[in-house]
Coordinates of C-alpha atoms in Angstrom, one line a residue:
M98 CA 120.1 -96.1 -59.9
P99 CA 120.0 -97.2 -56.3
T100 CA 122.3 -95.4 -54.4
A101 CA 124.8 -97.1 -51.8
D102 CA 122.5 -96.2 -48.8
A103 CA 119.7 -98.0 -50.7
E104 CA 121.8 -100.9 -51.5
N105 CA 122.7 -101.7 -47.9
A106 CA 119.4 -101.0 -46.7
P107 CA 118.6 -104.4 -45.5
E108 CA 122.1 -104.7 -43.6
N109 CA 121.3 -101.5 -42.0
A110 CA 118.0 -102.3 -40.9
V111 CA 119.3 -105.9 -39.3
E112 CA 122.0 -103.8 -37.6
N113 CA 119.6 -101.2 -36.5
A114 CA 117.4 -104.0 -35.0
E115 CA 120.5 -105.6 -33.2
H116 CA 121.4 -102.2 -31.9
R117 CA 118.0 -101.9 -30.1
D118 CA 118.2 -105.3 -28.9
A119 CA 121.4 -104.8 -27.4
G120 CA 119.9 -101.5 -25.8
A121 CA 116.9 -103.1 -24.5
R122 CA 119.2 -105.7 -22.8
L123 CA 121.3 -102.9 -21.4
S124 CA 118.2 -100.9 -20.1
T125 CA 117.3 -101.0 -16.4
A126 CA 113.7 -100.2 -17.6
P127 CA 111.2 -103.1 -16.5
R128 CA 110.4 -105.0 -19.3
E129 CA 107.6 -107.9 -20.0
E130 CA 108.6 -111.3 -20.4
A131 CA 112.2 -110.5 -18.9
T132 CA 112.0 -113.6 -16.3
L133 CA 115.2 -115.9 -16.5
D134 CA 114.3 -119.2 -16.7
V135 CA 116.6 -121.4 -14.4
P136 CA 116.5 -124.9 -15.0
S137 CA 115.5 -126.9 -12.4
L138 CA 118.2 -129.8 -11.3
G139 CA 116.6 -131.7 -9.3
P140 CA 117.5 -134.1 -6.5
I141 CA 119.7 -136.0 -8.5
G142 CA 121.2 -133.2 -10.3
W143 CA 121.8 -131.2 -7.0
A144 CA 123.3 -134.3 -5.4
R145 CA 125.7 -134.6 -8.6
W146 CA 126.5 -130.9 -8.0
A147 CA 127.4 -131.1 -4.3
W148 CA 129.6 -134.5 -5.0
R149 CA 131.7 -132.7 -7.8
Q150 CA 132.2 -129.8 -5.3
L151 CA 133.4 -132.0 -2.6
T152 CA 135.6 -134.1 -4.6
S153 CA 137.2 -131.0 -6.2
M154 CA 140.6 -130.3 -5.3
R155 CA 139.7 -126.7 -4.1
V156 CA 137.3 -127.9 -1.6
A157 CA 140.0 -130.7 -0.5
L158 CA 142.4 -128.0 0.1
I159 CA 139.9 -125.8 2.2
L160 CA 138.8 -128.8 4.0
L161 CA 142.6 -129.6 5.0
F162 CA 143.0 -126.1 5.9
L163 CA 140.2 -125.9 8.1
L164 CA 141.2 -129.2 9.8
S165 CA 144.6 -127.9 10.5
L166 CA 142.8 -124.5 11.9
A167 CA 140.3 -126.3 14.1
A168 CA 143.4 -128.4 15.7
V169 CA 144.9 -124.9 17.2
P170 CA 142.1 -124.8 20.1
G171 CA 143.2 -128.4 20.9
S172 CA 146.4 -127.2 21.6
L173 CA 145.6 -123.8 23.1
I174 CA 143.0 -125.2 25.6
P175 CA 143.1 -127.8 28.0
Q176 CA 141.5 -130.9 27.1
K177 CA 139.7 -133.4 29.2
D178 CA 141.4 -136.5 27.7
V179 CA 144.5 -135.1 28.4
D180 CA 144.2 -133.9 31.9
P181 CA 140.7 -133.7 33.3
S182 CA 141.9 -131.8 36.3
V183 CA 143.5 -129.0 34.6
V184 CA 140.3 -128.2 32.7
E185 CA 138.3 -128.3 35.9
D186 CA 140.8 -125.8 37.3
F187 CA 140.4 -123.7 34.1
K188 CA 136.5 -123.9 34.6
R189 CA 137.1 -122.4 38.0
R190 CA 139.4 -119.8 37.4
H191 CA 137.3 -118.3 34.1
E192 CA 133.2 -118.4 35.0
T193 CA 132.3 -117.0 31.8
L194 CA 134.4 -118.7 29.2
G195 CA 134.0 -122.1 31.0
P196 CA 130.4 -122.7 30.2
I197 CA 131.0 -121.3 26.6
Y198 CA 134.2 -123.4 26.1
D199 CA 132.0 -126.0 27.0
K200 CA 129.1 -125.8 24.8
L201 CA 131.2 -125.5 22.0
Q202 CA 133.3 -128.5 22.9
L203 CA 136.4 -126.7 23.2
F204 CA 137.4 -128.8 25.8
D205 CA 137.2 -131.9 23.9
V206 CA 138.3 -130.8 20.3
Y207 CA 139.2 -134.1 18.7
S208 CA 136.0 -135.8 19.6
S209 CA 133.9 -133.1 18.8
V210 CA 131.0 -132.9 16.4
W211 CA 132.4 -130.2 14.2
F212 CA 135.9 -131.6 14.0
S213 CA 134.6 -135.0 13.3
A214 CA 132.4 -133.2 10.6
I215 CA 135.5 -131.5 8.7
Y216 CA 137.6 -134.7 9.5
I217 CA 134.7 -137.2 7.7
L218 CA 134.2 -134.7 4.8
L219 CA 138.0 -134.5 4.2
F220 CA 138.1 -138.2 4.5
I221 CA 135.1 -138.6 1.4
S222 CA 136.7 -135.8 -0.4
L223 CA 140.2 -137.6 -0.6
I224 CA 138.5 -141.0 -1.7
G225 CA 136.2 -139.1 -4.3
C226 CA 139.2 -137.5 -5.8
I227 CA 141.3 -140.4 -5.9
V228 CA 139.2 -143.1 -7.4
P229 CA 138.2 -141.6 -10.4
R230 CA 141.9 -140.3 -11.3
T231 CA 143.2 -144.0 -10.4
W232 CA 141.0 -145.4 -12.9
Q233 CA 142.3 -142.7 -15.6
F234 CA 145.9 -143.5 -14.7
V235 CA 145.3 -147.1 -15.1
G236 CA 143.8 -146.3 -18.7
Q237 CA 146.8 -144.0 -19.5
L238 CA 149.1 -147.1 -18.4
R239 CA 147.3 -149.4 -20.5
G240 CA 147.1 -147.3 -23.7
R241 CA 149.9 -146.0 -26.2
P242 CA 151.7 -142.7 -26.1
P243 CA 150.0 -140.5 -28.6
R244 CA 150.9 -140.2 -32.2
A245 CA 153.0 -137.7 -33.7
P246 CA 151.3 -134.1 -34.2
R247 CA 151.2 -133.7 -38.1
R248 CA 153.5 -130.2 -37.3
L249 CA 155.8 -130.9 -35.0
T250 CA 157.5 -127.4 -35.4
R251 CA 154.8 -126.0 -33.3
M252 CA 156.4 -128.0 -30.4
P253 CA 158.2 -125.9 -27.8
A254 CA 161.3 -128.0 -28.2
Y255 CA 162.3 -129.1 -31.8
T256 CA 165.2 -130.0 -33.8
T257 CA 165.7 -131.6 -37.4
W258 CA 168.7 -132.7 -39.7
R259 CA 169.0 -134.7 -42.9
T260 CA 170.7 -137.8 -43.2
D261 CA 171.6 -140.4 -45.6
A262 CA 170.5 -143.5 -43.5
E263 CA 167.1 -145.3 -44.4
P264 CA 164.0 -144.0 -42.6
E265 CA 163.7 -147.6 -41.0
K266 CA 166.8 -147.6 -39.4
V267 CA 166.4 -144.4 -38.2
L268 CA 163.4 -144.9 -36.4
A269 CA 164.5 -148.3 -35.2
A270 CA 167.7 -146.4 -33.4
A271 CA 165.0 -143.8 -32.2
R272 CA 163.0 -146.5 -30.6
S273 CA 166.1 -148.3 -29.0
A274 CA 167.9 -144.7 -27.6
L275 CA 164.2 -143.8 -26.1
R276 CA 163.6 -147.1 -24.4
G277 CA 167.4 -146.9 -23.2
R278 CA 166.5 -144.1 -21.4
R279 CA 163.2 -145.8 -19.9
F280 CA 160.8 -144.3 -22.2
R281 CA 157.4 -146.0 -23.2
T282 CA 157.5 -146.1 -27.0
A283 CA 155.1 -146.7 -29.6
G284 CA 155.7 -147.2 -33.3
P285 CA 157.0 -146.8 -35.7
D286 CA 154.0 -145.8 -37.4
A287 CA 154.7 -146.8 -41.3
S288 CA 153.8 -144.2 -43.8
P289 CA 154.8 -144.6 -47.7
A290 CA 157.6 -142.1 -47.3
G291 CA 158.6 -143.1 -43.7
G292 CA 157.3 -143.1 -40.0
S293 CA 157.3 -141.8 -36.7
V294 CA 158.0 -143.0 -32.9
S295 CA 156.1 -141.7 -30.1
A296 CA 157.4 -142.0 -26.5
E297 CA 156.5 -141.0 -23.2
K298 CA 158.0 -140.6 -19.8
G299 CA 157.5 -139.4 -16.1
Y300 CA 154.4 -141.5 -15.0
L301 CA 156.1 -141.6 -11.4
R302 CA 154.5 -137.8 -11.2
E303 CA 150.8 -139.0 -11.2
V304 CA 152.3 -141.9 -9.2
G305 CA 153.5 -139.7 -6.5
N306 CA 150.1 -137.7 -6.5
L307 CA 148.2 -140.6 -6.3
V308 CA 150.8 -141.8 -3.3
F309 CA 150.3 -138.8 -1.6
H310 CA 146.5 -139.0 -1.7
V311 CA 146.0 -142.3 -0.5
S312 CA 149.0 -141.6 2.3
L313 CA 146.7 -138.9 3.6
I314 CA 144.0 -141.4 3.7
V315 CA 145.9 -143.9 5.3
M316 CA 147.0 -141.4 8.0
L317 CA 143.3 -140.1 8.8
L318 CA 142.5 -143.8 9.3
A319 CA 145.4 -144.5 11.6
F320 CA 144.7 -141.5 13.4
A321 CA 141.0 -142.5 13.7
A322 CA 141.8 -145.8 14.7
G323 CA 144.4 -144.3 17.6
T324 CA 141.8 -142.1 18.9
Q325 CA 139.4 -144.9 19.2
W326 CA 141.4 -147.6 20.7
K327 CA 144.4 -146.2 22.0
S328 CA 145.0 -146.1 25.9
E329 CA 147.6 -144.0 28.0
G330 CA 148.5 -144.1 31.6
G331 CA 150.9 -142.7 33.9
K332 CA 152.8 -144.3 36.9
L333 CA 155.3 -142.7 39.4
I334 CA 157.5 -145.5 40.4
V335 CA 160.3 -144.8 43.4
E336 CA 163.3 -147.2 43.5
G337 CA 162.7 -150.5 44.5
D338 CA 158.8 -150.5 44.0
G339 CA 156.9 -152.1 41.1
F340 CA 154.1 -152.2 38.4
A341 CA 151.7 -154.2 37.2
N342 CA 149.8 -153.5 33.7
T343 CA 146.2 -153.3 35.6
L344 CA 143.9 -150.4 36.0
T345 CA 144.3 -150.1 39.5
Q346 CA 147.8 -149.6 39.5
Y347 CA 147.9 -146.1 37.3
D348 CA 148.0 -142.8 38.6
D349 CA 145.8 -141.8 35.9
F350 CA 144.6 -143.7 32.8
T351 CA 142.8 -142.4 29.4
S352 CA 141.7 -144.5 26.6
G353 CA 139.5 -144.0 23.5
A354 CA 135.6 -144.9 23.4
L355 CA 136.3 -148.4 21.5
Y356 CA 139.1 -149.6 24.0
D357 CA 138.6 -152.9 25.8
A358 CA 140.5 -153.0 29.4
G359 CA 140.8 -157.0 28.8
D360 CA 142.9 -156.2 25.8
M361 CA 145.7 -155.1 28.4
D362 CA 149.1 -156.7 27.7
A363 CA 149.9 -158.9 30.8
F364 CA 153.1 -157.7 31.8
G365 CA 155.2 -156.1 34.9
F366 CA 158.4 -154.5 35.8
T367 CA 160.2 -153.2 39.0
L368 CA 162.4 -150.0 39.2
K369 CA 165.9 -151.4 40.4
D370 CA 167.8 -147.9 39.9
F371 CA 167.6 -144.9 38.4
E372 CA 170.8 -143.5 36.7
A373 CA 170.9 -139.3 35.9
S374 CA 174.0 -137.2 35.4
F375 CA 174.1 -133.5 34.5
E376 CA 176.7 -131.3 33.0
R377 CA 178.2 -129.5 35.8
S378 CA 180.2 -126.5 34.1
G379 CA 180.0 -124.1 30.8
P380 CA 176.9 -122.7 29.4
Q381 CA 175.1 -125.9 29.4
R382 CA 175.5 -126.4 33.3
G383 CA 172.7 -128.3 34.7
T384 CA 171.5 -130.0 31.4
A385 CA 171.0 -133.6 31.5
R386 CA 173.4 -135.9 30.2
E387 CA 172.0 -139.3 30.8
F388 CA 168.7 -140.5 32.2
R389 CA 168.5 -144.2 32.6
A390 CA 166.0 -146.4 34.4
D391 CA 167.2 -149.8 35.1
V392 CA 164.3 -152.3 35.3
T393 CA 163.5 -156.1 35.8
Y394 CA 160.4 -157.0 33.9
W395 CA 158.3 -160.2 32.9
E396 CA 155.3 -161.2 30.7
G397 CA 152.4 -163.1 31.6
A398 CA 151.7 -164.3 35.1
D399 CA 154.5 -166.6 35.3
G400 CA 157.2 -164.9 32.8
E401 CA 160.6 -164.8 33.6
E402 CA 162.3 -162.1 34.6
K403 CA 164.3 -159.7 32.2
K404 CA 166.9 -157.1 32.6
T405 CA 166.6 -153.9 30.7
A406 CA 167.2 -150.1 30.7
I407 CA 164.4 -147.7 29.7
E408 CA 165.7 -144.4 28.2
V409 CA 164.3 -141.2 26.6
N410 CA 163.2 -142.1 23.2
H411 CA 164.0 -145.9 24.0
P412 CA 160.8 -147.6 25.5
L413 CA 160.3 -150.9 26.8
E414 CA 158.1 -152.9 24.2
V415 CA 155.7 -155.5 25.4
G416 CA 153.6 -156.7 22.8
D417 CA 151.4 -153.8 21.5
T418 CA 152.5 -151.7 24.7
Q419 CA 155.3 -149.2 24.9
V420 CA 156.6 -147.9 28.3
Y421 CA 158.7 -144.4 28.0
L422 CA 160.3 -142.8 30.5
I423 CA 159.1 -139.2 30.9
G424 CA 160.2 -137.7 34.3
H425 CA 162.7 -138.0 37.2
G426 CA 162.7 -136.6 40.5
Y427 CA 163.4 -137.3 44.5
A428 CA 161.9 -139.0 47.2
P429 CA 163.1 -138.2 50.5
V430 CA 162.8 -141.2 53.1
V431 CA 160.8 -140.0 56.3
S432 CA 160.2 -141.6 59.5
V433 CA 157.5 -140.2 62.1
T434 CA 156.9 -141.3 65.5
D435 CA 153.9 -140.1 67.7
G436 CA 153.6 -138.7 71.1
Q437 CA 153.4 -142.2 72.3
G438 CA 156.9 -143.2 71.1
E439 CA 155.4 -145.6 68.2
L440 CA 156.1 -145.5 64.8
A441 CA 153.2 -143.8 63.0
Y442 CA 154.9 -143.4 59.5
R443 CA 157.9 -144.5 57.7
G444 CA 158.6 -144.5 53.6
P445 CA 159.6 -142.5 50.5
V446 CA 157.4 -139.5 49.8
P447 CA 157.8 -138.3 46.2
F448 CA 158.4 -134.5 45.8
L449 CA 157.5 -132.8 42.5
P450 CA 160.1 -130.9 40.5
Q451 CA 159.4 -127.0 40.1
D452 CA 162.3 -125.9 38.3
G453 CA 165.2 -127.2 36.3
N454 CA 167.5 -127.5 39.3
I455 CA 164.7 -130.0 40.6
T456 CA 163.9 -127.8 43.3
S457 CA 160.9 -129.8 44.5
T458 CA 157.7 -129.6 46.5
G459 CA 155.4 -132.2 48.2
V460 CA 153.6 -133.1 51.3
I461 CA 153.7 -136.0 54.3
K462 CA 150.4 -137.0 55.3
V463 CA 150.2 -139.1 58.7
T464 CA 147.0 -140.7 59.3
D465 CA 147.6 -143.2 62.1
Y466 CA 148.8 -141.1 65.0
R467 CA 148.2 -140.5 68.8
D468 CA 149.6 -137.4 70.4
K469 CA 151.3 -137.4 73.9
D470 CA 147.9 -137.8 75.5
G471 CA 146.9 -140.7 73.3
E472 CA 144.2 -138.9 71.6
R473 CA 144.0 -140.0 67.7
E474 CA 144.9 -136.9 65.4
Q475 CA 146.6 -136.7 61.8
L476 CA 149.6 -134.7 60.8
G477 CA 150.5 -133.3 57.9
F478 CA 153.8 -131.7 56.4
Q479 CA 154.4 -129.4 53.7
G480 CA 157.9 -129.1 52.5
I481 CA 160.4 -128.0 49.9
F482 CA 163.1 -130.6 48.6
T483 CA 166.7 -129.0 47.3
P484 CA 169.1 -131.5 46.1
T485 CA 171.7 -128.7 46.3
Y486 CA 170.8 -126.4 48.8
G487 CA 170.9 -122.5 48.4
I488 CA 168.8 -119.6 50.0
D489 CA 168.3 -115.9 48.9
E490 CA 165.9 -113.0 50.1
V491 CA 164.2 -113.3 46.6
R492 CA 163.4 -117.3 45.9
G493 CA 164.2 -118.3 49.7
P494 CA 165.3 -122.0 49.6
H495 CA 166.1 -123.3 46.2
S496 CA 168.4 -125.7 44.6
T497 CA 171.4 -124.6 42.6
F498 CA 172.2 -127.9 40.9
P499 CA 170.0 -131.0 40.1
E500 CA 172.3 -133.6 41.5
L501 CA 172.4 -134.8 45.4
D502 CA 175.2 -132.2 46.2
Y503 CA 174.0 -130.8 49.5
P504 CA 170.2 -132.4 49.9
V505 CA 168.0 -130.5 52.6
L506 CA 164.1 -131.1 53.3
S507 CA 162.4 -128.0 54.4
L508 CA 159.2 -128.7 56.6
N509 CA 156.1 -126.8 57.9
A510 CA 154.2 -129.2 60.3
F511 CA 150.4 -129.2 61.1
H512 CA 148.1 -131.3 63.3
G513 CA 144.1 -131.7 62.6
D514 CA 141.9 -133.4 60.0
L515 CA 143.5 -134.1 56.9
G516 CA 140.1 -134.9 55.5
V517 CA 141.1 -138.2 53.8
D518 CA 138.1 -139.6 55.5
S519 CA 135.4 -137.4 54.2
G520 CA 135.2 -139.8 51.1
L521 CA 136.3 -137.0 48.5
P522 CA 139.2 -137.7 46.2
Q523 CA 142.5 -135.9 47.1
N524 CA 145.7 -135.0 45.4
V525 CA 148.5 -136.8 47.1
Y526 CA 150.5 -133.9 46.2
Q527 CA 148.8 -131.2 48.0
L528 CA 147.5 -130.7 51.7
D529 CA 144.2 -129.4 52.7
T530 CA 145.0 -127.1 55.8
D531 CA 141.2 -125.7 56.1
N532 CA 140.7 -128.2 59.4
M533 CA 144.4 -128.1 60.7
E534 CA 146.6 -125.8 62.5
Q535 CA 150.2 -125.0 62.3
F536 CA 152.5 -126.2 65.1
K537 CA 154.3 -123.4 66.9
D538 CA 157.7 -123.5 68.8
D539 CA 158.1 -122.4 72.4
D540 CA 158.5 -118.9 71.5
G541 CA 155.2 -118.7 69.7
D542 CA 156.5 -118.7 66.1
L543 CA 155.4 -120.9 63.5
F544 CA 157.4 -124.2 63.3
R545 CA 159.9 -125.0 60.7
A546 CA 162.8 -127.6 60.6
D547 CA 165.6 -127.8 57.7
L548 CA 167.1 -130.8 58.0
R549 CA 170.0 -132.9 56.2
P550 CA 169.9 -136.7 55.5
G551 CA 170.1 -138.4 59.0
E552 CA 169.0 -135.4 60.8
S553 CA 165.5 -135.4 62.9
V554 CA 163.6 -133.0 64.8
E555 CA 161.2 -133.0 68.0
L556 CA 157.6 -131.7 67.1
P557 CA 156.6 -129.1 69.5
N558 CA 154.8 -130.1 72.5
G559 CA 155.8 -133.6 72.8
A560 CA 154.0 -134.3 69.7
G561 CA 156.7 -136.7 68.4
T562 CA 159.7 -136.8 66.2
L563 CA 160.3 -136.5 62.7
K564 CA 163.5 -137.9 61.1
F565 CA 164.9 -137.3 57.4
E566 CA 166.7 -140.8 57.0
S567 CA 167.5 -140.8 53.3
V568 CA 166.8 -139.8 49.8
K569 CA 165.7 -142.2 46.9
E570 CA 165.1 -141.2 43.4
W571 CA 161.8 -141.6 41.3
A572 CA 160.9 -142.2 37.8
S573 CA 157.7 -141.6 36.1
F574 CA 156.7 -143.8 32.9
Q575 CA 154.0 -143.3 30.2
V576 CA 152.4 -146.7 29.3
S577 CA 150.7 -146.3 25.9
Q578 CA 148.9 -148.5 23.5
E579 CA 148.5 -147.1 20.2
P580 CA 147.6 -149.2 17.3
G581 CA 147.5 -147.0 14.3
E582 CA 150.8 -145.4 15.3
G583 CA 152.6 -147.6 12.9
W584 CA 150.4 -147.2 10.1
A585 CA 150.5 -143.2 10.7
L586 CA 154.4 -143.0 10.7
G587 CA 154.5 -145.4 7.5
G588 CA 151.5 -143.0 5.8
A589 CA 153.7 -139.8 6.7
I590 CA 157.1 -141.3 5.0
A591 CA 154.9 -142.6 2.0
A592 CA 153.4 -139.0 1.5
V593 CA 156.7 -137.2 1.7
L594 CA 158.0 -139.5 -1.0
G595 CA 155.1 -139.0 -2.8
L596 CA 154.8 -135.6 -2.8
A597 CA 158.5 -135.3 -3.9
G598 CA 157.9 -137.2 -6.6
S599 CA 154.9 -135.4 -8.0
L600 CA 157.3 -132.0 -7.5
F601 CA 160.4 -133.1 -9.0
V602 CA 159.3 -135.8 -11.7
Q603 CA 158.6 -134.2 -15.1
R604 CA 156.0 -135.7 -17.4
R605 CA 157.1 -135.4 -21.1
R606 CA 156.7 -136.9 -24.6
V607 CA 159.0 -137.2 -27.6
W608 CA 158.2 -137.6 -31.0
V609 CA 160.9 -138.8 -33.8
R610 CA 159.9 -138.8 -37.7
A611 CA 161.9 -140.1 -40.4
E612 CA 160.5 -139.3 -43.9
R613 CA 162.3 -139.6 -47.4
G614 CA 162.7 -136.5 -49.2
E615 CA 162.9 -135.9 -53.1
D616 CA 166.6 -135.3 -53.0
G617 CA 166.7 -139.1 -52.0
T618 CA 168.2 -137.9 -48.1
T619 CA 165.8 -138.5 -44.8
L620 CA 164.6 -136.0 -42.9
V621 CA 164.8 -136.5 -39.4
E622 CA 162.5 -134.5 -37.1
M623 CA 162.5 -134.6 -33.3
A624 CA 160.0 -132.5 -30.9
A625 CA 159.6 -132.8 -27.1
L626 CA 156.8 -131.6 -24.9
G627 CA 156.4 -131.3 -21.2
R628 CA 153.4 -131.2 -19.1
S629 CA 154.8 -128.2 -17.5
E630 CA 157.5 -125.6 -18.3
S631 CA 161.3 -127.0 -17.7
A632 CA 164.7 -126.1 -19.0
R633 CA 165.3 -129.7 -19.0
I634 CA 163.1 -130.6 -21.9
P635 CA 165.6 -129.0 -24.5
E636 CA 168.5 -130.5 -22.8
E637 CA 166.8 -133.7 -23.2
L638 CA 165.9 -133.5 -26.5
G639 CA 169.5 -132.4 -27.5
D640 CA 171.0 -135.6 -26.0
L641 CA 168.4 -137.4 -27.5
A642 CA 169.3 -135.9 -30.8
L643 CA 173.5 -136.5 -30.4
A644 CA 172.8 -140.3 -29.4
L645 CA 170.6 -140.8 -32.6
Q646 CA 173.1 -138.9 -34.8
S647 CA 175.4 -141.9 -34.2
D648 CA 173.1 -143.9 -36.2
A649 CA 171.8 -141.3 -38.4
P650 CA 174.8 -138.8 -39.1
P651 CA 173.8 -135.4 -40.8
A652 CA 174.3 -136.0 -44.7
A653 CA 177.8 -134.4 -45.5
E654 CA 177.4 -133.1 -48.9
R655 CA 174.3 -131.0 -47.5
A656 CA 175.7 -129.7 -44.7
E657 CA 178.9 -128.5 -46.4
A658 CA 176.5 -126.8 -49.1
E659 CA 174.4 -125.2 -46.5
D660 CA 177.4 -123.9 -44.7
T661 CA 178.7 -122.2 -48.3
E662 CA 175.3 -121.0 -48.7
R663 CA 175.4 -119.3 -45.3
E664 CA 178.9 -117.9 -45.8
R665 CA 177.7 -116.2 -49.1
T666 CA 174.3 -114.8 -47.4
A667 CA 176.6 -113.4 -44.4
A668 CA 179.1 -112.0 -46.9
G669 CA 176.3 -110.4 -48.8
K670 CA 174.7 -108.8 -45.8
T671 CA 178.1 -107.5 -44.7
A672 CA 178.9 -105.6 -48.0
A673 CA 175.2 -104.3 -48.3
A674 CA 175.4 -103.0 -44.6
P675 CA 178.9 -102.5 -43.4
G676 CA 178.2 -100.9 -40.2
A677 CA 176.4 -104.2 -39.1
T678 CA 177.5 -106.0 -36.3
E679 CA 179.3 -108.8 -37.0
G680 CA 177.9 -112.1 -36.0
A681 CA 174.2 -110.9 -36.4
G682 CA 172.0 -113.3 -38.2
P683 CA 168.6 -114.9 -38.2
S684 CA 167.4 -117.0 -35.4
S685 CA 167.1 -120.7 -36.0
R686 CA 164.9 -121.5 -32.5
G687 CA 168.0 -123.9 -31.9
E688 CA 167.6 -126.2 -34.5
T689 CA 170.3 -128.6 -35.4
E690 CA 171.1 -128.9 -39.2

């Protein structure tokens, strides 16, 4: 008679063999034929793998993060397309970092190779993500909501009751109620004993996702177009002076690589008056209340002059060009007579503000000048203009309020060679004193003059006279052409709306089944399923059930019998367990009877 071990010998042998194989696989000892065959994908396989990785949501989010991270140096390090002079000054002050930043293209971040690579990869990733999702969504719209599952009781939201209404009537009422709540419906799917209705809602969630991604592409294209075809220039204009939209009229001008100067809009304008007012009391003292430039402008060579006002955030728009008001200051009107008594210079000189009270600095350059002996020379004046004069030991002359309450012009005077004839470009707001000597008074002290409007001062050694005649105001304007600005704004608004739709719209499905039972009543089952967890799904199903019960009311006799049965069950449990808590009973998952 065979023993149990003998009977199980084959199974034991198989089990021991499996253990040996497992031990061999876990062993670190070298084995023959232990090489792992890795399938070769080939060029096409690797290309497909790379495309799937690039168009995945994970990689798109990584690229979006890298793009925002790559833009950080552009806001911290001076850029050539914004202000080349600041970049050159940075290189002079940082002899080690300057060349490194230049090689890494950190002075041209937004046109650098590495920023463009991230930009293009993100663009391709978004397109590769959107196209298949769009076709999939179109297929869902063209298809029918899925049929009701066999067991609706497994759905997270479920309710049921019995009614004397016919199944066909219940399903027709259910379909009408669902359509009234903007559900897409399918059915009823008929069966010998009844049928079911399927409904789906919340397609705007996927529409929001697609709109969001498409909007990102629109914004990327708009930014790219704006970078390549944009132009931007600055112009400082004193009251009474004008501007024509040509390259030679700009103080500074930058444009994209594909911009054509022939595309400039033909227009011009004259600054007639500038109005500025400031708060005079309270914690906001000195804060600007009004900045307004009153101008007359014309379009074309023979256009009629029109009056308008340019204010902050209210630019002048001519064709595709916007003229923005960006700055304000004062221009003292100064006249200089030379040593021969001839007028050598007269005009307004813009001084640049240095603080909120418009303490301003500037220079006056007199190139056509003769000294008392008739020898040609050049004069230069460095000065501080204060709209409301004040002085202390720490700051020296400074302004205490930005309006012209007590204007004073403080100047130092130099004579010699200004360097303007060397052919090298100079900053009109700086004075090169390397080849100049400062005037000294009769006591041998450095010459300095503080003048009020209408006052004049004699220069030392019969060098002439300087007069502070009056004060004009100036305004600085930014003239821009940004072809993708409207598209970028529209894309940003659409992206916000799409994101809101994808976050707040719930995709859900509802099924209603009505079948005749053996007792002659109709069993109605309703279930709902959401794509994500939401407390609104059971509430919405309950509202639908209440709406449907107006056409399919619960069977009265059955409801009374079930109530009686519940009372008997509760009484029996109370008698069996007198210490039980009143009201304790079996849960029903919220089902409605």
